[in-house]
Amino acid sequence: MSDRQHDNAVVQVIACVFATAAGAATSMHQLAHADHQIKDSELARRILQDERMDMVVRMGHELLKTGMNAGSSYSEVWIRDLNTFIVPLLDVAPQQSVREALLVFFHFQGDDGNIVDGYVPASQARVNYKYRSSKSRPDLKAHKNTVETDQESSLVQAVCRYLRETGDVAILDELIREIPVRKRLEMALAYPLKHRFSQKHGLILGATTADWGDVQPEHSWGVELDASSHRAIDVYDNALFLIAIRDYLESACAEDALKITWEERQVRLRRA
């Protein structure tokens, strides 16, 4: 055997070894993946068969029958909470009352599209917030924690969940201060891209916060974005925003040009 033939034979042997190893690794990965799927399926089965889950659902329904505010310590109806529990809420609350609660947020929407955190009866607006008034809802006051960047996404998601559960597409044509809800949803989505966007990173940002993501440590009140705030790009806000865009495209966007625009924005955010 010549040196060249010998070298070729060695190369072929090495190639076979690597191919065998790669095949074995792939098989092991497939087996591990299959085992993981079996374990996930078993876990799902055990959870679904756990009678305590029914008890949790019943307890949740009983709690939601008492109102939409965020617990006994808060008088406000908060959009992030309403978005979280709107589906089970529709099991126990009149559809019209849920509809009206969603529409209230549009009465307080800023001209730039921003959405407030929550609203409260004007007579109970006694916390140290910078309250916002609305001529179309003088009975209520609202406020916005500016360290957050999830209010707009939360409202878009909540409306789209309401649509999927009820089929009440007429809400999209409801005029709030002469602007239809469908347009107001797009205004809400546009706000973070105009006022909470990092050109450097291609993602939305907010303050560095703790608790429910609505309190910063820089000063005692902690809910207002200011010169002392440490800006941060976080997974939660960006994930919530992408979900809101997806929901808007699926449930509320009717114009082809707008669909193209938001699909392109969705792609850019995912790539960032």
PDB file of C-alpha atoms in Angstrom, residues 36-248:
ATOM      1  CA  HIS A  36     -38.601  13.910  27.854  1.00  0.00           C
ATOM      2  CA  GLN A  37     -41.852  13.986  25.860  1.00  0.00           C
ATOM      3  CA  ILE A  38     -43.094  10.869  27.681  1.00  0.00           C
ATOM      4  CA  LYS A  39     -42.274  12.456  31.036  1.00  0.00           C
ATOM      5  CA  ASP A  40     -44.024  15.699  29.997  1.00  0.00           C
ATOM      6  CA  SER A  41     -47.097  13.761  28.899  1.00  0.00           C
ATOM      7  CA  GLU A  42     -47.141  11.846  32.170  1.00  0.00           C
ATOM      8  CA  LEU A  43     -46.809  15.080  34.138  1.00  0.00           C
ATOM      9  CA  ALA A  44     -49.639  16.660  32.152  1.00  0.00           C
ATOM     10  CA  ARG A  45     -51.833  13.606  32.780  1.00  0.00           C
ATOM     11  CA  ARG A  46     -51.141  13.723  36.515  1.00  0.00           C
ATOM     12  CA  ILE A  47     -51.918  17.443  36.697  1.00  0.00           C
ATOM     13  CA  LEU A  48     -55.183  17.061  34.784  1.00  0.00           C
ATOM     14  CA  GLN A  49     -56.254  14.175  37.006  1.00  0.00           C
ATOM     15  CA  ASP A  50     -55.426  16.041  40.211  1.00  0.00           C
ATOM     16  CA  GLU A  51     -58.771  16.838  41.840  1.00  0.00           C
ATOM     17  CA  ARG A  52     -57.194  19.788  43.630  1.00  0.00           C
ATOM     18  CA  MET A  53     -57.094  21.632  40.297  1.00  0.00           C
ATOM     19  CA  ASP A  54     -60.897  21.671  40.254  1.00  0.00           C
ATOM     20  CA  MET A  55     -60.832  23.135  43.757  1.00  0.00           C
ATOM     21  CA  VAL A  56     -58.409  25.858  42.626  1.00  0.00           C
ATOM     22  CA  VAL A  57     -60.685  26.744  39.706  1.00  0.00           C
ATOM     23  CA  ARG A  58     -63.716  26.929  42.015  1.00  0.00           C
ATOM     24  CA  MET A  59     -61.814  29.145  44.458  1.00  0.00           C
ATOM     25  CA  GLY A  60     -60.721  31.391  41.590  1.00  0.00           C
ATOM     26  CA  HIS A  61     -64.278  31.723  40.320  1.00  0.00           C
ATOM     27  CA  GLU A  62     -65.556  32.574  43.805  1.00  0.00           C
ATOM     28  CA  LEU A  63     -62.893  35.255  44.170  1.00  0.00           C
ATOM     29  CA  LEU A  64     -63.673  36.778  40.766  1.00  0.00           C
ATOM     30  CA  LYS A  65     -67.355  37.018  41.677  1.00  0.00           C
ATOM     31  CA  THR A  66     -66.385  39.685  44.220  1.00  0.00           C
ATOM     32  CA  GLY A  67     -65.124  42.111  41.565  1.00  0.00           C
ATOM     33  CA  MET A  68     -62.357  42.986  39.106  1.00  0.00           C
ATOM     34  CA  ASN A  69     -60.118  44.942  41.440  1.00  0.00           C
ATOM     35  CA  ALA A  70     -56.730  43.491  42.343  1.00  0.00           C
ATOM     36  CA  GLY A  71     -57.538  42.133  45.779  1.00  0.00           C
ATOM     37  CA  SER A  72     -59.031  43.554  48.945  1.00  0.00           C
ATOM     38  CA  SER A  73     -56.165  46.034  49.472  1.00  0.00           C
ATOM     39  CA  TYR A  74     -56.696  47.768  46.132  1.00  0.00           C
ATOM     40  CA  SER A  75     -59.686  49.722  44.890  1.00  0.00           C
ATOM     41  CA  GLU A  76     -58.331  49.955  41.349  1.00  0.00           C
ATOM     42  CA  VAL A  77     -59.055  47.783  38.349  1.00  0.00           C
ATOM     43  CA  TRP A  78     -55.574  47.156  36.907  1.00  0.00           C
ATOM     44  CA  ILE A  79     -55.100  46.205  33.265  1.00  0.00           C
ATOM     45  CA  ARG A  80     -52.336  43.656  33.912  1.00  0.00           C
ATOM     46  CA  ASP A  81     -54.563  41.843  36.428  1.00  0.00           C
ATOM     47  CA  LEU A  82     -57.627  42.056  34.191  1.00  0.00           C
ATOM     48  CA  ASN A  83     -55.584  40.618  31.324  1.00  0.00           C
ATOM     49  CA  THR A  84     -54.383  37.776  33.562  1.00  0.00           C
ATOM     50  CA  PHE A  85     -57.808  36.610  34.722  1.00  0.00           C
ATOM     51  CA  ILE A  86     -60.180  37.786  31.961  1.00  0.00           C
ATOM     52  CA  VAL A  87     -60.932  34.276  30.658  1.00  0.00           C
ATOM     53  CA  PRO A  88     -62.151  32.791  33.977  1.00  0.00           C
ATOM     54  CA  LEU A  89     -63.746  36.162  34.772  1.00  0.00           C
ATOM     55  CA  LEU A  90     -66.018  35.714  31.759  1.00  0.00           C
ATOM     56  CA  ASP A  91     -67.202  32.434  33.325  1.00  0.00           C
ATOM     57  CA  VAL A  92     -68.721  34.228  36.305  1.00  0.00           C
ATOM     58  CA  ALA A  93     -69.226  37.913  35.405  1.00  0.00           C
ATOM     59  CA  PRO A  94     -71.743  39.404  32.965  1.00  0.00           C
ATOM     60  CA  GLN A  95     -70.119  39.867  29.562  1.00  0.00           C
ATOM     61  CA  GLN A  96     -71.327  43.467  29.411  1.00  0.00           C
ATOM     62  CA  SER A  97     -69.544  44.401  32.636  1.00  0.00           C
ATOM     63  CA  VAL A  98     -66.263  42.936  31.360  1.00  0.00           C
ATOM     64  CA  ARG A  99     -66.734  44.767  28.069  1.00  0.00           C
ATOM     65  CA  GLU A 100     -67.297  48.053  29.874  1.00  0.00           C
ATOM     66  CA  ALA A 101     -64.225  47.532  32.058  1.00  0.00           C
ATOM     67  CA  LEU A 102     -62.055  47.114  28.969  1.00  0.00           C
ATOM     68  CA  LEU A 103     -63.528  50.200  27.310  1.00  0.00           C
ATOM     69  CA  VAL A 104     -62.755  52.356  30.352  1.00  0.00           C
ATOM     70  CA  PHE A 105     -59.036  52.098  29.587  1.00  0.00           C
ATOM     71  CA  PHE A 106     -59.595  53.683  26.172  1.00  0.00           C
ATOM     72  CA  HIS A 107     -61.375  56.637  27.794  1.00  0.00           C
ATOM     73  CA  PHE A 108     -58.088  57.397  29.577  1.00  0.00           C
ATOM     74  CA  GLN A 109     -55.766  56.588  26.665  1.00  0.00           C
ATOM     75  CA  GLY A 110     -53.227  59.316  25.932  1.00  0.00           C
ATOM     76  CA  ASP A 111     -53.094  61.085  22.583  1.00  0.00           C
ATOM     77  CA  ASP A 112     -49.765  59.322  21.990  1.00  0.00           C
ATOM     78  CA  GLY A 113     -51.427  55.933  22.526  1.00  0.00           C
ATOM     79  CA  ASN A 114     -50.237  55.237  26.082  1.00  0.00           C
ATOM     80  CA  ILE A 115     -52.455  53.176  28.372  1.00  0.00           C
ATOM     81  CA  VAL A 116     -52.947  53.714  32.100  1.00  0.00           C
ATOM     82  CA  ASP A 117     -52.275  51.066  34.740  1.00  0.00           C
ATOM     83  CA  GLY A 118     -55.644  51.233  36.406  1.00  0.00           C
ATOM     84  CA  TYR A 119     -58.719  53.232  37.266  1.00  0.00           C
ATOM     85  CA  VAL A 120     -60.700  53.826  40.428  1.00  0.00           C
ATOM     86  CA  PRO A 121     -63.908  55.644  41.446  1.00  0.00           C
ATOM     87  CA  ALA A 122     -63.023  59.334  41.700  1.00  0.00           C
ATOM     88  CA  SER A 123     -64.175  59.401  45.318  1.00  0.00           C
ATOM     89  CA  GLN A 124     -61.537  56.751  46.180  1.00  0.00           C
ATOM     90  CA  ALA A 125     -58.610  58.371  44.358  1.00  0.00           C
ATOM     91  CA  ARG A 126     -56.637  59.085  47.508  1.00  0.00           C
ATOM     92  CA  VAL A 127     -53.226  57.486  46.787  1.00  0.00           C
ATOM     93  CA  ASN A 128     -50.222  59.659  45.909  1.00  0.00           C
ATOM     94  CA  TYR A 129     -50.554  59.054  42.155  1.00  0.00           C
ATOM     95  CA  LYS A 130     -50.596  61.679  39.437  1.00  0.00           C
ATOM     96  CA  TYR A 131     -54.200  60.984  38.576  1.00  0.00           C
ATOM     97  CA  ARG A 132     -55.572  61.398  35.075  1.00  0.00           C
ATOM     98  CA  SER A 133     -59.113  62.581  34.348  1.00  0.00           C
ATOM     99  CA  SER A 134     -61.357  61.954  31.358  1.00  0.00           C
ATOM    100  CA  LYS A 135     -64.232  64.171  30.252  1.00  0.00           C
ATOM    101  CA  SER A 136     -66.012  61.078  28.950  1.00  0.00           C
ATOM    102  CA  ARG A 137     -65.718  59.291  32.341  1.00  0.00           C
ATOM    103  CA  PRO A 138     -65.774  62.022  35.020  1.00  0.00           C
ATOM    104  CA  ASP A 139     -66.817  59.456  37.638  1.00  0.00           C
ATOM    105  CA  LEU A 140     -63.385  57.793  37.492  1.00  0.00           C
ATOM    106  CA  LYS A 141     -59.708  58.634  37.927  1.00  0.00           C
ATOM    107  CA  ALA A 142     -56.787  56.749  36.403  1.00  0.00           C
ATOM    108  CA  HIS A 143     -53.018  56.586  36.829  1.00  0.00           C
ATOM    109  CA  LYS A 144     -49.953  55.261  35.033  1.00  0.00           C
ATOM    110  CA  ASN A 145     -46.769  53.865  36.581  1.00  0.00           C
ATOM    111  CA  THR A 146     -44.249  55.040  34.002  1.00  0.00           C
ATOM    112  CA  VAL A 147     -41.478  52.674  35.139  1.00  0.00           C
ATOM    113  CA  GLU A 148     -43.458  49.896  33.431  1.00  0.00           C
ATOM    114  CA  THR A 149     -43.781  49.018  29.748  1.00  0.00           C
ATOM    115  CA  ASP A 150     -46.559  46.435  29.867  1.00  0.00           C
ATOM    116  CA  GLN A 151     -49.818  48.394  30.067  1.00  0.00           C
ATOM    117  CA  GLU A 152     -50.287  48.742  26.304  1.00  0.00           C
ATOM    118  CA  SER A 153     -49.494  45.078  25.637  1.00  0.00           C
ATOM    119  CA  SER A 154     -51.782  43.984  28.481  1.00  0.00           C
ATOM    120  CA  LEU A 155     -54.791  45.882  27.119  1.00  0.00           C
ATOM    121  CA  VAL A 156     -54.295  44.615  23.565  1.00  0.00           C
ATOM    122  CA  GLN A 157     -54.045  41.042  24.854  1.00  0.00           C
ATOM    123  CA  ALA A 158     -57.071  41.449  27.116  1.00  0.00           C
ATOM    124  CA  VAL A 159     -59.279  42.787  24.322  1.00  0.00           C
ATOM    125  CA  CYS A 160     -58.183  40.009  21.973  1.00  0.00           C
ATOM    126  CA  ARG A 161     -58.837  37.361  24.636  1.00  0.00           C
ATOM    127  CA  TYR A 162     -62.265  38.881  25.193  1.00  0.00           C
ATOM    128  CA  LEU A 163     -62.898  38.682  21.437  1.00  0.00           C
ATOM    129  CA  ARG A 164     -61.869  35.026  21.256  1.00  0.00           C
ATOM    130  CA  GLU A 165     -64.056  34.084  24.225  1.00  0.00           C
ATOM    131  CA  THR A 166     -67.164  36.066  23.281  1.00  0.00           C
ATOM    132  CA  GLY A 167     -67.069  36.668  19.522  1.00  0.00           C
ATOM    133  CA  ASP A 168     -68.130  40.265  20.253  1.00  0.00           C
ATOM    134  CA  VAL A 169     -66.368  41.845  17.261  1.00  0.00           C
ATOM    135  CA  ALA A 170     -68.652  44.882  17.555  1.00  0.00           C
ATOM    136  CA  ILE A 171     -66.397  46.145  20.360  1.00  0.00           C
ATOM    137  CA  LEU A 172     -63.750  46.943  17.736  1.00  0.00           C
ATOM    138  CA  ASP A 173     -66.062  49.509  16.131  1.00  0.00           C
ATOM    139  CA  GLU A 174     -67.057  51.099  19.443  1.00  0.00           C
ATOM    140  CA  LEU A 175     -66.238  54.814  19.323  1.00  0.00           C
ATOM    141  CA  ILE A 176     -64.359  56.164  22.326  1.00  0.00           C
ATOM    142  CA  ARG A 177     -63.835  59.906  22.095  1.00  0.00           C
ATOM    143  CA  GLU A 178     -64.539  59.675  18.335  1.00  0.00           C
ATOM    144  CA  ILE A 179     -61.880  57.015  17.676  1.00  0.00           C
ATOM    145  CA  PRO A 180     -62.840  53.342  17.182  1.00  0.00           C
ATOM    146  CA  VAL A 181     -61.362  50.725  19.484  1.00  0.00           C
ATOM    147  CA  ARG A 182     -59.700  48.976  16.538  1.00  0.00           C
ATOM    148  CA  LYS A 183     -57.657  52.118  15.861  1.00  0.00           C
ATOM    149  CA  ARG A 184     -56.964  52.654  19.544  1.00  0.00           C
ATOM    150  CA  LEU A 185     -55.457  49.162  19.795  1.00  0.00           C
ATOM    151  CA  GLU A 186     -52.989  50.026  17.042  1.00  0.00           C
ATOM    152  CA  MET A 187     -52.216  53.337  18.784  1.00  0.00           C
ATOM    153  CA  ALA A 188     -51.468  51.414  21.984  1.00  0.00           C
ATOM    154  CA  LEU A 189     -49.059  49.052  20.220  1.00  0.00           C
ATOM    155  CA  ALA A 190     -47.297  51.953  18.527  1.00  0.00           C
ATOM    156  CA  TYR A 191     -46.595  53.734  21.830  1.00  0.00           C
ATOM    157  CA  PRO A 192     -43.753  51.508  23.120  1.00  0.00           C
ATOM    158  CA  LEU A 193     -42.002  51.660  19.754  1.00  0.00           C
ATOM    159  CA  LYS A 194     -42.076  55.466  19.811  1.00  0.00           C
ATOM    160  CA  HIS A 195     -41.424  56.142  23.489  1.00  0.00           C
ATOM    161  CA  ARG A 196     -39.873  52.996  25.036  1.00  0.00           C
ATOM    162  CA  PHE A 197     -37.597  51.703  22.287  1.00  0.00           C
ATOM    163  CA  SER A 198     -33.857  51.095  22.223  1.00  0.00           C
ATOM    164  CA  GLN A 199     -32.497  51.856  18.762  1.00  0.00           C
ATOM    165  CA  LYS A 200     -29.226  50.227  19.768  1.00  0.00           C
ATOM    166  CA  HIS A 201     -30.748  46.884  20.709  1.00  0.00           C
ATOM    167  CA  GLY A 202     -33.951  46.925  18.655  1.00  0.00           C
ATOM    168  CA  LEU A 203     -36.118  46.068  21.680  1.00  0.00           C
ATOM    169  CA  ILE A 204     -38.457  47.928  24.040  1.00  0.00           C
ATOM    170  CA  LEU A 205     -37.251  48.995  27.475  1.00  0.00           C
ATOM    171  CA  GLY A 206     -38.386  50.192  30.877  1.00  0.00           C
ATOM    172  CA  ALA A 207     -36.879  50.906  34.260  1.00  0.00           C
ATOM    173  CA  THR A 208     -35.051  48.329  36.371  1.00  0.00           C
ATOM    174  CA  THR A 209     -37.820  47.283  38.740  1.00  0.00           C
ATOM    175  CA  ALA A 210     -38.800  44.820  41.464  1.00  0.00           C
ATOM    176  CA  ASP A 211     -42.059  43.562  42.967  1.00  0.00           C
ATOM    177  CA  TRP A 212     -44.556  43.203  40.072  1.00  0.00           C
ATOM    178  CA  GLY A 213     -42.151  45.077  37.832  1.00  0.00           C
ATOM    179  CA  ASP A 214     -43.775  48.348  38.834  1.00  0.00           C
ATOM    180  CA  VAL A 215     -41.437  49.708  41.530  1.00  0.00           C
ATOM    181  CA  GLN A 216     -37.876  50.954  41.086  1.00  0.00           C
ATOM    182  CA  PRO A 217     -35.408  51.314  43.978  1.00  0.00           C
ATOM    183  CA  GLU A 218     -34.058  54.747  43.090  1.00  0.00           C
ATOM    184  CA  HIS A 219     -36.542  56.753  45.174  1.00  0.00           C
ATOM    185  CA  SER A 220     -39.185  56.134  47.820  1.00  0.00           C
ATOM    186  CA  TRP A 221     -42.300  56.351  45.604  1.00  0.00           C
ATOM    187  CA  GLY A 222     -40.650  54.306  42.887  1.00  0.00           C
ATOM    188  CA  VAL A 223     -43.270  54.275  40.129  1.00  0.00           C
ATOM    189  CA  GLU A 224     -42.166  57.166  37.897  1.00  0.00           C
ATOM    190  CA  LEU A 225     -39.491  56.951  35.212  1.00  0.00           C
ATOM    191  CA  ASP A 226     -37.085  59.852  35.728  1.00  0.00           C
ATOM    192  CA  ALA A 227     -33.423  60.871  35.525  1.00  0.00           C
ATOM    193  CA  SER A 228     -32.519  58.523  38.399  1.00  0.00           C
ATOM    194  CA  SER A 229     -34.016  55.434  36.693  1.00  0.00           C
ATOM    195  CA  HIS A 230     -31.772  52.700  35.356  1.00  0.00           C
ATOM    196  CA  ARG A 231     -33.155  51.726  31.948  1.00  0.00           C
ATOM    197  CA  ALA A 232     -33.354  47.993  31.259  1.00  0.00           C
ATOM    198  CA  ILE A 233     -34.343  45.683  28.421  1.00  0.00           C
ATOM    199  CA  ASP A 234     -36.194  42.740  29.925  1.00  0.00           C
ATOM    200  CA  VAL A 235     -37.616  39.480  28.615  1.00  0.00           C
ATOM    201  CA  TYR A 236     -41.048  40.018  30.183  1.00  0.00           C
ATOM    202  CA  ASP A 237     -41.901  43.311  28.454  1.00  0.00           C
ATOM    203  CA  ASN A 238     -40.628  42.187  25.058  1.00  0.00           C
ATOM    204  CA  ALA A 239     -42.309  38.776  25.233  1.00  0.00           C
ATOM    205  CA  LEU A 240     -45.588  40.398  26.276  1.00  0.00           C
ATOM    206  CA  PHE A 241     -45.278  42.904  23.437  1.00  0.00           C
ATOM    207  CA  LEU A 242     -44.680  40.175  20.834  1.00  0.00           C
ATOM    208  CA  ILE A 243     -47.711  38.246  22.096  1.00  0.00           C
ATOM    209  CA  ALA A 244     -49.791  41.432  21.859  1.00  0.00           C
ATOM    210  CA  ILE A 245     -48.689  41.998  18.255  1.00  0.00           C
ATOM    211  CA  ARG A 246     -49.572  38.398  17.388  1.00  0.00           C
ATOM    212  CA  ASP A 247     -52.999  38.726  19.016  1.00  0.00           C
ATOM    213  CA  TYR A 248     -53.659  42.051  17.284  1.00  0.00           C
TER     214      TYR A 248
END
